[in-house]
Short mmCIF file of C-alpha atoms in Angstrom, two decimals:
data_model
loop_
_atom_site.label_atom_id
_atom_site.label_comp_id
_atom_site.label_asym_id
_atom_site.label_seq_id
_atom_site.Cartn_x
_atom_site.Cartn_y
_atom_site.Cartn_z
CA MET A 845 -71.84 28.22 -64.80
CA GLY A 846 -75.25 26.61 -65.26
CA THR A 847 -78.67 27.69 -64.02
CA ILE A 848 -79.12 27.32 -60.26
CA THR A 849 -82.42 25.82 -59.17
CA HIS A 850 -84.86 26.74 -56.43
CA ARG A 851 -83.36 23.89 -54.41
CA MET A 852 -79.95 25.57 -54.59
CA GLN A 853 -81.52 28.87 -53.54
CA LYS A 854 -82.80 27.19 -50.37
CA ALA A 855 -79.42 25.55 -49.76
CA LEU A 856 -77.76 28.96 -49.91
CA GLY A 857 -80.08 30.18 -47.18
CA VAL A 858 -81.40 33.17 -49.11
CA SER A 859 -84.84 34.31 -48.02
CA LYS A 860 -87.64 35.07 -50.44
CA GLU A 861 -87.66 38.66 -49.21
CA ALA A 862 -83.95 39.05 -49.98
CA LEU A 863 -84.39 37.58 -53.46
CA VAL A 864 -87.28 39.87 -54.32
CA GLY A 865 -85.45 42.80 -52.71
CA ALA A 866 -82.47 42.03 -54.94
CA TYR A 867 -84.70 42.45 -57.98
CA ARG A 868 -85.81 45.86 -56.73
CA THR A 869 -82.23 47.05 -56.30
CA MET A 870 -81.24 45.70 -59.71
CA TYR A 871 -84.22 47.34 -61.37
CA LEU A 872 -83.58 50.60 -59.50
CA SER A 873 -79.98 50.62 -60.71
CA ARG A 874 -81.02 49.95 -64.32
CA ARG A 875 -83.68 52.63 -64.38
CA LEU A 876 -81.37 55.15 -62.73
CA ASP A 877 -78.93 54.58 -65.56
CA ASP A 878 -81.74 55.08 -68.05
CA LYS A 879 -82.82 58.29 -66.31
CA GLU A 880 -79.29 59.67 -66.33
CA ILE A 881 -78.95 58.84 -70.02
CA GLN A 882 -82.19 60.73 -70.70
CA LEU A 883 -81.00 63.74 -68.68
CA LYS A 884 -77.61 63.75 -70.38
CA ARG A 885 -79.23 63.81 -73.81
CA GLN A 886 -81.24 66.81 -72.59
CA ASN A 887 -77.97 68.49 -71.49
CA ARG A 888 -79.17 68.50 -67.88
CA LEU A 889 -76.46 66.10 -66.67
CA TYR A 890 -72.71 66.51 -67.08
CA PHE A 891 -71.73 62.94 -67.96
CA GLN A 892 -73.07 59.40 -67.85
CA ILE A 893 -71.37 56.04 -67.48
CA ASN A 894 -73.54 53.05 -66.75
CA GLY A 895 -73.49 49.83 -64.76
CA VAL A 896 -75.94 48.00 -67.00
CA GLY A 897 -75.25 44.26 -67.13
CA HIS A 898 -73.34 44.31 -63.84
CA GLU A 899 -76.35 44.50 -61.53
CA ALA A 900 -76.60 40.84 -60.46
CA VAL A 901 -73.05 40.37 -59.23
CA ASN A 902 -73.14 43.83 -57.65
CA VAL A 903 -76.17 43.07 -55.50
CA ALA A 904 -75.16 39.48 -54.79
CA THR A 905 -71.78 40.64 -53.52
CA ALA A 906 -73.19 43.50 -51.45
CA LEU A 907 -75.49 41.11 -49.59
CA HIS A 908 -72.43 39.40 -48.07
CA LEU A 909 -70.84 42.68 -46.98
CA ARG A 910 -71.69 45.17 -44.25
CA PRO A 911 -71.89 48.92 -44.88
CA GLY A 912 -70.16 50.94 -42.19
CA TYR A 913 -68.33 47.80 -41.05
CA ASP A 914 -66.40 46.60 -44.08
CA TRP A 915 -64.51 48.96 -46.40
CA PHE A 916 -65.30 49.65 -50.04
CA TYR A 917 -63.27 50.77 -53.05
CA PRO A 918 -65.76 50.33 -55.90
CA TYR A 919 -65.45 51.41 -59.50
CA TYR A 920 -67.78 53.39 -61.68
CA ARG A 921 -69.99 50.47 -62.79
CA ASP A 922 -70.88 49.57 -59.19
CA ARG A 923 -74.11 51.54 -59.01
CA ALA A 924 -76.18 48.54 -57.91
CA LEU A 925 -73.66 47.62 -55.21
CA CYS A 926 -73.70 51.15 -53.81
CA LEU A 927 -77.50 51.24 -53.84
CA GLN A 928 -77.60 47.96 -51.95
CA LEU A 929 -75.11 49.34 -49.42
CA GLY A 930 -77.24 52.41 -48.80
CA LEU A 931 -76.51 55.21 -51.25
CA THR A 932 -79.76 56.73 -52.50
CA PRO A 933 -81.01 57.64 -55.98
CA LEU A 934 -81.17 61.28 -54.88
CA GLU A 935 -77.50 61.27 -53.83
CA MET A 936 -76.52 59.77 -57.18
CA LEU A 937 -78.56 62.24 -59.20
CA LEU A 938 -77.31 65.19 -57.15
CA GLN A 939 -73.80 64.15 -58.13
CA GLY A 940 -74.90 63.89 -61.75
CA VAL A 941 -76.05 67.51 -61.83
CA GLY A 942 -73.12 68.77 -59.73
CA ALA A 943 -75.29 70.09 -56.90
CA LYS A 944 -73.87 72.11 -54.02
CA ASP A 945 -75.41 69.89 -51.37
CA GLU A 946 -74.42 66.62 -53.02
CA PRO A 947 -72.97 64.65 -50.07
CA GLN A 948 -70.41 62.57 -51.96
CA SER A 949 -68.29 65.45 -53.24
CA GLY A 950 -70.14 68.75 -52.85
CA GLY A 951 -70.66 68.86 -56.62
CA ARG A 952 -66.97 68.41 -57.45
CA GLN A 953 -66.90 64.88 -58.85
CA MET A 954 -68.18 63.38 -62.06
CA PRO A 955 -71.19 61.03 -61.85
CA SER A 956 -70.59 57.47 -60.60
CA HIS A 957 -67.62 58.50 -58.44
CA TRP A 958 -69.03 56.98 -55.28
CA SER A 959 -68.22 58.11 -51.74
CA SER A 960 -69.81 57.83 -48.29
CA LYS A 961 -68.05 58.25 -44.98
CA SER A 962 -70.81 56.55 -43.00
CA LEU A 963 -70.97 53.55 -45.35
CA HIS A 964 -67.14 53.30 -45.62
CA ILE A 965 -67.22 53.87 -49.39
CA VAL A 966 -63.93 55.68 -49.97
CA SER A 967 -63.96 58.44 -52.60
CA GLN A 968 -62.62 57.34 -55.96
CA SER A 969 -61.05 59.40 -58.70
CA SER A 970 -61.22 58.87 -62.45
CA PRO A 971 -58.03 56.85 -63.20
CA THR A 972 -58.90 53.17 -63.45
CA GLY A 973 -57.37 50.69 -61.05
CA THR A 974 -55.63 53.21 -58.80
CA GLN A 975 -57.98 52.44 -55.90
CA ALA A 976 -56.63 48.87 -55.70
CA LEU A 977 -53.47 49.91 -53.87
CA GLN A 978 -55.47 52.04 -51.45
CA ALA A 979 -57.70 49.05 -50.71
CA VAL A 980 -54.61 47.03 -49.86
CA GLY A 981 -53.54 49.88 -47.58
CA ALA A 982 -56.92 49.79 -45.84
CA ALA A 983 -56.36 46.07 -45.29
CA ASP A 984 -52.82 46.82 -44.06
CA ALA A 985 -54.48 49.01 -41.43
CA SER A 986 -56.77 46.15 -40.45
CA LEU A 987 -53.74 43.92 -39.88
CA TYR A 988 -52.00 46.70 -37.96
CA PHE A 989 -54.96 47.30 -35.66
CA SER A 990 -55.22 43.57 -34.97
CA ARG A 991 -51.60 43.57 -33.76
CA LEU A 992 -51.51 46.84 -31.80
CA GLN A 993 -54.35 47.24 -29.34
CA GLU A 994 -53.34 50.80 -28.43
CA ALA A 995 -53.66 51.85 -32.09
CA ALA A 996 -56.95 49.99 -32.53
CA GLU A 997 -58.40 51.93 -29.61
CA LEU A 998 -57.72 55.17 -31.51
CA ALA A 999 -59.25 53.91 -34.77
CA SER A 1000 -62.58 55.36 -35.86
CA SER A 1001 -63.71 51.87 -36.87
CA PHE A 1002 -62.11 48.45 -36.64
CA HIS A 1003 -63.54 44.92 -36.57
CA ALA A 1004 -61.50 41.75 -36.32
CA ASP A 1005 -63.26 40.10 -39.27
CA GLU A 1006 -63.75 43.14 -41.51
CA ALA A 1007 -63.23 42.80 -45.27
CA VAL A 1008 -61.97 45.32 -47.81
CA TYR A 1009 -63.82 45.24 -51.15
CA ILE A 1010 -62.13 46.44 -54.35
CA SER A 1011 -63.60 46.12 -57.84
CA VAL A 1012 -62.23 46.79 -61.30
CA GLY A 1013 -63.24 46.03 -64.86
CA ASP A 1014 -61.36 43.63 -67.09
CA GLY A 1015 -59.43 46.50 -68.68
CA ALA A 1016 -58.01 47.81 -65.40
CA THR A 1017 -56.41 44.43 -64.68
CA SER A 1018 -53.75 45.45 -67.21
CA GLU A 1019 -52.69 48.35 -65.01
CA GLY A 1020 -49.41 47.81 -63.21
CA GLU A 1021 -50.94 49.06 -59.98
CA PHE A 1022 -53.48 46.23 -60.07
CA TRP A 1023 -50.65 43.70 -60.12
CA GLU A 1024 -48.80 45.58 -57.39
CA SER A 1025 -51.93 45.44 -55.24
CA LEU A 1026 -52.40 41.72 -55.82
CA ASN A 1027 -48.76 41.01 -55.01
CA GLY A 1028 -48.93 43.13 -51.86
CA ALA A 1029 -52.16 41.56 -50.64
CA CYS A 1030 -50.90 38.03 -51.21
CA ALA A 1031 -47.47 38.69 -49.69
CA ARG A 1032 -49.07 39.68 -46.37
CA ALA A 1033 -52.22 37.50 -46.66
CA LEU A 1034 -54.39 40.61 -46.27
CA PRO A 1035 -58.23 40.58 -46.05
CA VAL A 1036 -58.87 42.03 -49.51
CA PHE A 1037 -61.79 40.93 -51.67
CA PHE A 1038 -60.98 41.66 -55.32
CA VAL A 1039 -63.88 41.57 -57.79
CA VAL A 1040 -63.09 41.70 -61.51
CA GLU A 1041 -66.26 42.56 -63.42
CA ASP A 1042 -65.38 41.24 -66.85
CA ASN A 1043 -67.83 42.50 -69.47
CA GLY A 1044 -65.49 41.51 -72.28
CA TYR A 1045 -64.48 45.00 -73.39
CA ALA A 1046 -62.32 47.88 -72.18
CA ILE A 1047 -64.20 50.46 -74.25
CA SER A 1048 -63.49 48.81 -77.64
CA VAL A 1049 -60.61 46.48 -76.72
CA PRO A 1050 -61.82 42.88 -76.23
CA VAL A 1051 -60.55 40.86 -73.30
CA ASP A 1052 -58.67 38.35 -75.46
CA VAL A 1053 -56.55 41.26 -76.72
CA GLN A 1054 -56.35 42.85 -73.28
CA THR A 1055 -55.40 39.86 -71.13
CA ALA A 1056 -52.96 37.02 -71.81
CA GLY A 1057 -55.07 33.95 -72.46
CA GLY A 1058 -58.24 36.03 -72.13
CA SER A 1059 -58.79 35.16 -68.45
CA ILE A 1060 -57.55 37.08 -65.43
CA SER A 1061 -58.56 34.29 -63.03
CA ALA A 1062 -56.42 31.79 -64.94
CA LEU A 1063 -53.43 34.12 -64.64
CA VAL A 1064 -53.69 34.64 -60.87
CA LYS A 1065 -54.96 31.27 -59.63
CA ASP A 1066 -51.57 30.20 -58.26
CA PHE A 1067 -50.85 33.33 -56.21
CA PRO A 1068 -50.08 32.31 -52.58
CA HIS A 1069 -52.95 32.72 -50.07
CA LEU A 1070 -55.32 33.81 -52.88
CA LEU A 1071 -58.69 32.15 -53.37
CA ALA A 1072 -59.48 32.68 -57.06
CA LEU A 1073 -63.07 32.01 -58.13
CA GLU A 1074 -64.99 32.43 -61.38
CA CYS A 1075 -68.71 32.83 -61.92
CA ASP A 1076 -71.42 33.91 -64.32
CA GLY A 1077 -71.99 37.40 -62.98
CA THR A 1078 -75.35 37.66 -64.73
CA ASP A 1079 -76.72 34.73 -62.70
CA PHE A 1080 -77.64 36.17 -59.31
CA LEU A 1081 -77.55 32.93 -57.32
CA GLU A 1082 -74.32 31.71 -58.87
CA ALA A 1083 -72.72 35.07 -58.12
CA TYR A 1084 -74.16 35.00 -54.59
CA GLU A 1085 -72.69 31.57 -53.91
CA ALA A 1086 -69.24 32.50 -55.25
CA ALA A 1087 -69.15 35.83 -53.41
CA GLY A 1088 -70.10 34.07 -50.19
CA LYS A 1089 -67.14 31.72 -50.47
CA ALA A 1090 -64.81 34.63 -51.20
CA VAL A 1091 -66.02 36.74 -48.28
CA GLU A 1092 -65.82 33.79 -45.89
CA HIS A 1093 -62.20 33.18 -46.96
CA VAL A 1094 -61.35 36.82 -46.27
CA ARG A 1095 -63.22 37.06 -42.95
CA GLN A 1096 -61.49 33.94 -41.67
CA ARG A 1097 -58.16 35.63 -42.37
CA ARG A 1098 -56.96 32.98 -44.80
CA GLY A 1099 -55.79 35.64 -47.26
CA PRO A 1100 -57.25 37.67 -50.13
CA ALA A 1101 -59.86 36.42 -52.58
CA LEU A 1102 -60.53 37.29 -56.21
CA LEU A 1103 -63.89 36.78 -57.88
CA HIS A 1104 -63.79 36.86 -61.68
CA ALA A 1105 -67.38 37.61 -62.69
CA HIS A 1106 -68.37 37.34 -66.35
CA VAL A 1107 -70.94 40.05 -67.03
CA ILE A 1108 -72.21 41.93 -70.08
CA ARG A 1109 -72.21 45.51 -71.26
CA PRO A 1110 -75.35 45.86 -73.39
CA TYR A 1111 -75.09 49.66 -73.44
CA SER A 1112 -72.07 51.47 -74.85
CA HIS A 1113 -69.11 52.21 -72.57
CA SER A 1114 -70.50 55.69 -71.91
CA LEU A 1115 -72.50 58.30 -73.79
CA SER A 1116 -69.29 59.38 -75.53
CA ASP A 1117 -69.00 55.90 -77.08
CA ASP A 1118 -70.99 53.96 -79.69
CA GLU A 1119 -70.39 50.21 -79.39
CA ARG A 1120 -71.93 49.57 -82.81
CA LEU A 1121 -68.63 50.80 -84.26
CA TYR A 1122 -66.82 47.69 -82.99
CA LYS A 1123 -69.50 45.17 -81.90
CA SER A 1124 -71.49 43.26 -84.49
CA GLU A 1125 -75.25 43.04 -84.20
CA GLU A 1126 -74.89 39.29 -83.67
CA THR A 1127 -72.61 39.88 -80.67
CA ARG A 1128 -74.96 42.46 -79.22
CA GLN A 1129 -77.97 40.17 -79.55
CA HIS A 1130 -76.04 37.33 -77.88
CA GLU A 1131 -75.23 39.61 -74.93
CA ALA A 1132 -78.86 40.71 -74.64
CA LYS A 1133 -79.89 37.10 -73.98
CA ARG A 1134 -77.79 37.17 -70.79
CA ASP A 1135 -79.37 40.34 -69.39
CA PRO A 1136 -79.22 39.81 -65.60
CA LEU A 1137 -82.39 41.79 -64.96
CA ALA A 1138 -84.49 39.73 -67.37
CA ARG A 1139 -82.91 36.49 -66.14
CA TRP A 1140 -83.64 37.33 -62.52
CA ALA A 1141 -87.23 38.36 -63.16
CA GLY A 1142 -87.72 35.11 -65.08
CA TYR A 1143 -86.28 33.11 -62.20
CA LEU A 1144 -88.53 34.74 -59.61
CA LEU A 1145 -91.59 34.05 -61.77
CA SER A 1146 -90.67 30.48 -62.71
CA GLU A 1147 -89.94 29.53 -59.08
CA HIS A 1148 -93.16 31.23 -57.88
CA LEU A 1149 -91.22 33.58 -55.62
CA ALA A 1150 -93.06 36.57 -57.08
CA THR A 1151 -96.01 37.18 -59.38
CA GLU A 1152 -96.10 39.45 -62.40
CA GLN A 1153 -98.31 41.84 -60.46
CA GLU A 1154 -95.79 41.98 -57.60
CA LEU A 1155 -92.91 42.71 -59.95
CA LYS A 1156 -94.94 45.39 -61.71
CA ALA A 1157 -95.72 46.98 -58.34
CA ILE A 1158 -92.00 47.01 -57.52
CA GLU A 1159 -91.23 48.60 -60.87
CA ALA A 1160 -93.91 51.25 -60.39
CA SER A 1161 -92.54 52.19 -56.97
CA VAL A 1162 -89.04 52.45 -58.44
CA GLU A 1163 -90.23 54.71 -61.24
CA GLU A 1164 -91.90 57.02 -58.71
CA GLU A 1165 -88.81 57.07 -56.49
CA ILE A 1166 -86.60 58.02 -59.43
CA ARG A 1167 -89.04 60.67 -60.66
CA GLU A 1168 -89.10 62.35 -57.24
CA ALA A 1169 -85.32 62.15 -56.89
CA ALA A 1170 -84.78 63.62 -60.35
CA ASP A 1171 -87.14 66.52 -59.63
CA GLN A 1172 -85.26 67.32 -56.42
CA ALA A 1173 -81.85 67.01 -58.05
CA LEU A 1174 -82.72 69.24 -60.98
CA ALA A 1175 -83.97 71.92 -58.60
CA ALA A 1176 -80.84 71.81 -56.44
CA PRO A 1177 -78.47 74.82 -56.70
CA PRO A 1178 -74.88 74.41 -57.93
CA PRO A 1179 -71.81 75.27 -55.82
CA SER A 1180 -70.73 78.90 -55.70
CA ARG A 1181 -67.53 79.91 -57.45
CA GLU A 1182 -66.21 81.18 -54.16
CA SER A 1183 -66.28 77.66 -52.71
CA VAL A 1184 -63.83 76.16 -55.19
CA LEU A 1185 -60.82 76.55 -52.89
CA ARG A 1186 -62.53 75.08 -49.83
CA PHE A 1187 -60.80 72.02 -48.40
CA LEU A 1188 -57.68 72.26 -50.50
CA TYR A 1189 -56.05 71.96 -47.10
CA SER A 1190 -57.15 70.74 -43.70
CA PRO A 1191 -59.60 73.15 -42.05
CA THR A 1192 -58.31 72.15 -38.60
CA VAL A 1193 -54.53 71.88 -39.06
CA ASP A 1194 -52.52 74.83 -40.42
CA PRO A 1195 -48.80 73.99 -40.59
CA THR A 1196 -47.99 77.71 -40.98
CA SER A 1197 -49.70 78.64 -37.71
CA GLU A 1198 -48.05 79.53 -34.40
CA ARG A 1199 -48.86 76.03 -33.19
CA PHE A 1200 -46.02 74.78 -35.37
CA ASP A 1201 -43.69 77.73 -34.80
CA HIS A 1202 -41.32 76.46 -32.13
CA PRO A 1203 -37.79 77.91 -32.30
CA PRO A 1204 -35.19 75.16 -31.85
CA LYS A 1205 -33.47 74.79 -28.48
CA PHE A 1206 -29.95 73.56 -29.10
CA HIS A 1207 -27.96 71.60 -26.56
CA GLY A 1208 -24.95 69.31 -26.68
CA GLU A 1209 -22.72 68.77 -29.67
CA PRO A 1210 -23.93 69.41 -33.25
CA ARG A 1211 -25.54 66.35 -34.88
CA THR A 1212 -26.10 65.32 -38.47
CA MET A 1213 -29.39 65.70 -40.32
CA VAL A 1214 -29.69 61.91 -40.40
CA ASP A 1215 -29.33 61.71 -36.61
CA LEU A 1216 -31.94 64.42 -36.08
CA ILE A 1217 -34.51 62.89 -38.45
CA ASN A 1218 -33.99 59.51 -36.81
CA ALA A 1219 -34.50 61.09 -33.38
CA CYS A 1220 -37.65 62.84 -34.59
CA LEU A 1221 -39.11 59.59 -35.92
CA ARG A 1222 -38.20 57.80 -32.72
CA ASP A 1223 -39.84 60.45 -30.53
CA GLU A 1224 -43.00 60.63 -32.63
CA MET A 1225 -43.39 56.84 -32.79
CA ALA A 1226 -43.08 56.71 -29.01
CA ARG A 1227 -45.71 59.44 -28.69
CA ASP A 1228 -48.30 58.13 -31.16
CA PRO A 1229 -48.95 54.40 -31.82
CA ARG A 1230 -50.67 55.27 -35.10
CA ILE A 1231 -47.36 56.23 -36.74
CA VAL A 1232 -46.03 53.44 -38.94
CA VAL A 1233 -42.87 53.56 -41.06
CA PHE A 1234 -42.37 51.53 -44.23
CA GLY A 1235 -40.61 51.69 -47.57
CA GLU A 1236 -37.68 50.15 -49.40
CA ASP A 1237 -34.94 48.91 -47.02
CA VAL A 1238 -36.19 50.97 -44.06
CA ALA A 1239 -36.27 48.01 -41.65
CA ASP A 1240 -33.24 46.78 -39.79
CA CYS A 1241 -33.80 43.18 -40.95
CA SER A 1242 -36.95 41.65 -42.46
CA HIS A 1243 -36.23 38.23 -40.94
CA GLU A 1244 -36.83 38.75 -37.24
CA ASP A 1245 -34.90 35.62 -36.25
CA GLU A 1246 -31.80 37.19 -37.81
CA LEU A 1247 -32.26 40.58 -36.14
CA PRO A 1248 -30.29 39.81 -32.94
CA LYS A 1249 -27.35 38.63 -35.04
CA VAL A 1250 -26.92 41.74 -37.23
CA LYS A 1251 -26.39 45.50 -36.86
CA GLY A 1252 -29.39 46.28 -39.06
CA LYS A 1253 -29.84 48.20 -42.30
CA GLY A 1254 -32.31 50.95 -41.37
CA GLY A 1255 -32.40 52.64 -44.77
CA VAL A 1256 -29.74 53.33 -47.37
CA PHE A 1257 -28.91 56.53 -45.47
CA LYS A 1258 -29.50 54.96 -42.01
CA VAL A 1259 -32.35 57.38 -41.29
CA THR A 1260 -34.61 54.64 -39.91
CA HIS A 1261 -31.90 52.61 -38.19
CA GLY A 1262 -33.06 51.05 -34.93
CA LEU A 1263 -36.76 51.84 -35.36
CA GLN A 1264 -37.76 48.25 -36.09
CA ARG A 1265 -35.65 46.98 -33.21
CA ARG A 1266 -37.25 49.44 -30.80
CA PHE A 1267 -40.88 49.50 -31.96
CA GLY A 1268 -41.28 46.10 -33.60
CA SER A 1269 -41.78 44.81 -37.12
CA ALA A 1270 -45.44 45.84 -37.23
CA ARG A 1271 -44.44 49.51 -37.00
CA CYS A 1272 -41.31 49.59 -39.17
CA TYR A 1273 -41.01 47.19 -42.08
CA ASN A 1274 -39.78 46.81 -45.64
CA SER A 1275 -42.10 47.20 -48.60
CA GLN A 1276 -41.91 45.73 -52.07
CA LEU A 1277 -39.77 47.62 -54.56
CA ALA A 1278 -42.80 49.43 -55.95
CA GLU A 1279 -43.14 53.17 -55.42
CA ALA A 1280 -46.79 53.48 -56.44
CA SER A 1281 -47.56 50.70 -53.99
CA ILE A 1282 -45.79 52.52 -51.16
CA VAL A 1283 -47.77 55.73 -51.67
CA GLY A 1284 -51.10 54.10 -52.56
CA ARG A 1285 -51.03 51.81 -49.56
CA ALA A 1286 -50.06 54.71 -47.31
CA THR A 1287 -53.14 56.57 -48.56
CA GLY A 1288 -55.38 53.63 -47.72
CA MET A 1289 -53.85 53.27 -44.27
CA ALA A 1290 -54.24 56.99 -43.58
CA THR A 1291 -57.95 56.97 -44.44
CA ARG A 1292 -58.30 54.42 -41.64
CA GLY A 1293 -56.69 56.79 -39.13
CA LEU A 1294 -53.04 55.72 -39.23
CA LYS A 1295 -50.19 58.20 -39.75
CA PRO A 1296 -47.86 56.53 -42.25
CA VAL A 1297 -44.34 57.87 -42.75
CA VAL A 1298 -43.08 56.30 -45.96
CA GLU A 1299 -39.80 56.51 -47.80
CA ILE A 1300 -39.16 56.68 -51.53
CA GLN A 1301 -35.54 55.59 -51.54
CA PHE A 1302 -34.18 58.21 -53.98
CA PHE A 1303 -35.87 61.16 -55.63
CA ASP A 1304 -35.21 59.62 -59.05
CA TYR A 1305 -37.53 56.78 -58.03
CA ILE A 1306 -40.56 58.92 -57.28
CA TRP A 1307 -41.99 59.03 -60.81
CA PRO A 1308 -43.86 55.68 -60.67
CA ALA A 1309 -45.68 57.04 -57.60
CA LEU A 1310 -46.76 60.33 -59.17
CA MET A 1311 -50.25 59.22 -60.20
CA GLN A 1312 -50.95 58.09 -56.64
CA ILE A 1313 -49.58 61.41 -55.35
CA ARG A 1314 -51.15 63.74 -57.91
CA ASP A 1315 -54.48 62.06 -58.73
CA GLU A 1316 -55.22 60.32 -55.46
CA MET A 1317 -53.52 61.49 -52.28
CA THR A 1318 -53.43 65.24 -52.84
CA THR A 1319 -56.99 65.49 -54.15
CA LEU A 1320 -58.75 63.19 -51.68
CA ARG A 1321 -59.87 65.83 -49.19
CA TRP A 1322 -60.89 68.31 -51.90
CA ARG A 1323 -62.75 65.86 -54.14
CA SER A 1324 -64.67 64.38 -51.18
CA TYR A 1325 -65.53 67.84 -49.79
CA ASN A 1326 -63.64 67.09 -46.59
CA GLY A 1327 -65.27 63.68 -46.26
CA TRP A 1328 -61.93 61.86 -46.39
CA ALA A 1329 -58.35 62.76 -45.52
CA CYS A 1330 -55.00 60.97 -45.73
CA PRO A 1331 -52.35 62.40 -43.37
CA VAL A 1332 -49.22 60.87 -44.91
CA VAL A 1333 -45.58 61.93 -44.71
CA ILE A 1334 -43.48 60.99 -47.75
CA ARG A 1335 -39.72 61.15 -47.23
CA VAL A 1336 -37.73 61.44 -50.45
CA PRO A 1337 -33.92 61.77 -50.08
#
């Protein structure tokens, strides 16, 4: 993880304009954090959590990705990434003050909960790591669209080489759902780009206490199909080179990639934390020497890619941009109380309406509930190629070469029997035995326009999926102010 020279910069094919532009985005991100901290201390902002120390790897990674083309599941320290993708300081500050016209959530989300339909930044909630399963679901959809042309034609957006970005901090890698997502992505060789931004602390818990051996990349390096890389995330060019290799691996459909980026957290976790309670002054001074903003400015000056006057001009323009954005945000009105119930449900589909009120027309002999549900699934799958069925044991036989030789399982209650045989393994398949994974991935698929019908095998098994149901799926439309939706059917016998 040494210093990369000007010669290496040329070898990477990075233009001078891009390098200087990267400094502007990094500086903009840093000063936005500082502005939010100032406003929070004045009680003019609801909360503040910063991305300081993460700026270099954020911008370096974003330069390899395409907003509105790839898909993004960032976490709260990804301010610089989101700025590079196209979110604006005004949008971020409007969210900070909870403004009515804030486009990410209509004033409903806490600051740094990024969302943009046009940029493909999917709305996140506050639990850490839960977005990882949804990212795998978004990549599941990419695989599905690549196999079914008729479904791809109905997708709002699909590209054969698209990537799905998901980032977490070092602490969130201890979440079970992170490991479920990694297992799922590797099992199907999905185009997921995992970025672990390791600043050494999950609030006060150091990474050597958090992670076995103190290194997430060492733990996952032998996962099948996974390209695991490690870099100094405070060195822009080193991070750029590593991210480029990871994205290329994903775009070429060789499987998922994981970039373990070592960054710093020179500010406290948030304004509700004081890192001096658990970090020594010596440790804090050591971190300050790795400040990515100072390192990058020094590089640009030493390699004569920018002058001090040019950097000062950039900084002055950033300060003015933030000042104007803050003035507009602080003047913006809050949401009305009457609007709180808007978008709890779909504004276009009312399941209690006459549209869904069709009295049954009986004919023939009485049939069992299992037979009728199976017939319903069969009819709907024939009608709509976006409907996909998965869960534990729902397929007839996972090994297709064995399928002609067996009767087929089709669920423990036979509800899905024959669906795989009729519609193919892309549309009816077995999942891992992981209920949160089933629901989280269904959510990610549904945000891409699919209509997943998933099965939790028995009601007793639903509890591991409750955080995905309660905190993610059911709140997505409301918390994004109708920006995102996830039309999923969960069957629970």
